[in-house]
């Protein structure tokens, strides 16, 4: 299991996940990934310059086995003499108040809890058990949902205080490690429900890709996700800077010099337009066709366009994106 | 079928596939895609400002039905009064002479024939029948083979004289069009062989992705491929320019100032190193781990590295890539 520890150490070092003195909160569901995460970080802490502040477990009581999982996590915390905080939020009520679907409400409630929990336990980073398999699944999910524009980067090794030390290791290796140590974990029975897109990707698509390739594809996919993430991060930062230099903003909307915008390279121009449309239309989801509508005006193929929340026009050498009331 | 013609016209215009006066050679296999290509281009030619110079058919006699397909293509050419040129190359002999696998030999022989044929018929562009489905399949094949570094861009709408006017339309729409016109086509019986990775992607992986998504995923995948292609094309051109400014080349290899190279943004630095390694090692396939070995020397994690055909070292503030004899 030396290779497993080495890989986790490399991921931590490469992305600066645990600067010296870091106090870590671990998100523990009781599944194989987060149980392995707890064990591995416990082993790496003494020489890694970080310490464990405690464990956080979410029990939304949405699944029949939720209470069994909570008991398992409490027992693990006892054995390792770590504090554990458990959330019993009523997701249905939260979803109703916030006007969200159950899945999105559960996700937001979970992250809000983790951040509160980290503050309470005086932890500065929160580790989650996302693996290379989750990375490959997320990449494919984004791919089929057409997220090409906002990036196929998948899961980030770090997003603010959240860190994913297992992002370069496979679930199979983690389970082998747990078995070799005689450790158990809780299976989430909802993971076999094939009406859930992620489960279908995991249990049907990836095995078929493995068969096409004649090997394990999650490593290749995770690598592609990492490269796409690096490209995207830089291109967006470049577009942000150029947006600041090129855009004039007022109450009516955003204006660019058509010549200046046309002179930008396509990947940068596309991201400047994306940012402008999000600004003007206050749209969370700007689609590729909206960006292309703006590009068509710029290159003279179209005279103007009416989008759901914005009107685009060319006015005396200016591309104007007008906010609709 | 108006939408189909409109989409092909848009692809041609957007990528400048047929400048005024273009004489087109069409690669015709007899399958649904290339038969539809022939029919559609024939309809679009009069108003599109281009003309058809003729058809090219490859009969390598590798499949039992190869002669039947040739007869079908000759009949189609007769009916449309178009010249047709047929290649009967002995691929096995060609593969032996050129020391290539049969598949790679067939591919190269096919493209060499198409270019000769275009010259003979005085054609300036060669149209092939690649569809959005081929695009999605190629993207997934590149993805599982770990081509993240050299790009997930898939098939290009144009590569030199080769053009792909059907790259934004689906095979299903083309077949529907052919059926509506009462046209037939030849099925390639080797397309159902699931030991071939592309066929397995087509018949097993994509249907499972469609089921996960609840819709047709090839459009989303092709869109992502297009965006990745645009990003990659620009990032490589940027890296090419910076390579020219930063690299010192001599008989021993390539040298960079470590400080200058470290100051480049990661996506550009990675591509500069890729170019340098290809130059020095004369490697067609430089792997991501080779590029990362160079990056590790640059950031001080490693002192040097021995790659299959190059030795990498840090010498007084210079990153040196030495050619091995």
XYZ file of C-alpha atoms in Angstrom, chain A residues 13-14 139-141 143-150 152 195-197 200-201 204-205 208-209 211-213 216-217 220-221 223-228 230-232 234-235 238 265-268 270-271 288-289 292 301, chain B residues 13-14 139-141 143-150 152 195-197 200-201 204-205 208-209 211-213 216-217 220-221 223-228 230-232 234-235 238 265-268 270-271 288-289 292 301:
104
model
C 2.145 18.474 -1.980
C 1.486 19.272 -5.625
C -16.087 14.628 -16.367
C -18.460 12.361 -18.316
C -21.540 13.880 -16.662
C -19.559 16.180 -21.074
C -23.010 14.742 -21.807
C -24.749 17.752 -20.254
C -22.941 20.010 -22.709
C -20.795 21.853 -20.162
C -18.047 22.301 -22.735
C -18.210 26.063 -22.489
C -17.782 26.404 -18.748
C -14.771 19.924 -18.548
C -32.204 5.875 -12.850
C -29.583 8.186 -11.300
C -27.300 9.422 -14.134
C -25.525 4.697 -14.648
C -22.196 6.251 -15.708
C -22.694 0.847 -17.135
C -20.757 3.455 -19.123
C -18.097 -0.416 -21.364
C -15.335 2.188 -21.861
C -13.894 -2.931 -22.385
C -13.398 -0.679 -25.440
C -9.980 0.357 -24.195
C -8.936 1.083 -16.732
C -10.053 4.331 -18.358
C -6.907 8.634 -18.655
C -10.137 10.526 -18.093
C -5.727 13.117 -16.531
C -7.665 14.777 -19.359
C -9.859 16.477 -16.750
C -6.762 17.841 -15.001
C -5.326 19.235 -18.235
C -8.675 20.761 -19.249
C -5.485 23.929 -16.052
C -6.205 25.253 -19.566
C -9.620 26.546 -18.526
C -5.790 30.194 -17.209
C -8.048 31.092 -20.157
C -6.973 35.926 -19.084
C -8.222 35.223 -29.968
C -11.360 33.060 -30.161
C -10.976 31.199 -26.817
C -10.544 34.524 -24.981
C -15.730 33.532 -26.223
C -15.057 33.735 -22.470
C -23.132 28.281 -26.120
C -25.774 29.453 -28.615
C -22.398 32.320 -30.656
C -23.435 37.381 -39.976
C -19.597 28.847 -44.436
C -18.401 28.964 -40.834
C -13.444 12.320 -28.845
C -14.200 9.335 -26.581
C -11.452 7.226 -28.202
C -10.165 10.445 -24.109
C -9.723 6.797 -23.081
C -6.354 6.567 -24.806
C -5.114 9.447 -22.657
C -4.684 11.985 -25.458
C -5.465 14.830 -23.052
C -2.088 16.443 -23.653
C -2.208 16.640 -27.438
C -9.364 16.191 -27.195
C -13.565 -6.260 -30.746
C -12.887 -3.003 -32.626
C -12.731 -0.174 -30.022
C -17.705 -0.816 -29.192
C -17.882 2.917 -28.448
C -22.295 0.046 -26.533
C -20.842 3.150 -24.884
C -25.394 3.843 -22.461
C -24.422 7.535 -22.327
C -29.571 6.406 -21.437
C -27.680 8.177 -18.617
C -28.478 11.569 -20.122
C -28.733 12.174 -27.657
C -25.257 12.874 -26.269
C -22.997 17.699 -26.509
C -19.809 15.716 -27.073
C -19.749 20.675 -29.085
C -17.229 20.016 -26.312
C -14.805 18.672 -28.943
C -15.200 21.875 -30.966
C -14.509 24.097 -27.958
C -11.513 21.989 -26.893
C -10.450 26.000 -30.538
C -8.764 26.318 -27.116
C -6.044 23.851 -28.090
C -4.768 28.829 -29.924
C -2.753 27.543 -26.944
C 0.900 30.695 -28.507
C 1.474 30.230 -17.561
C 1.098 26.479 -16.995
C -0.898 25.622 -20.182
C 1.708 27.412 -22.315
C 3.401 22.519 -20.726
C 3.063 22.880 -24.502
C 2.386 13.529 -19.994
C 4.805 11.994 -17.473
C 5.810 16.489 -15.877
C 11.210 18.825 -7.025
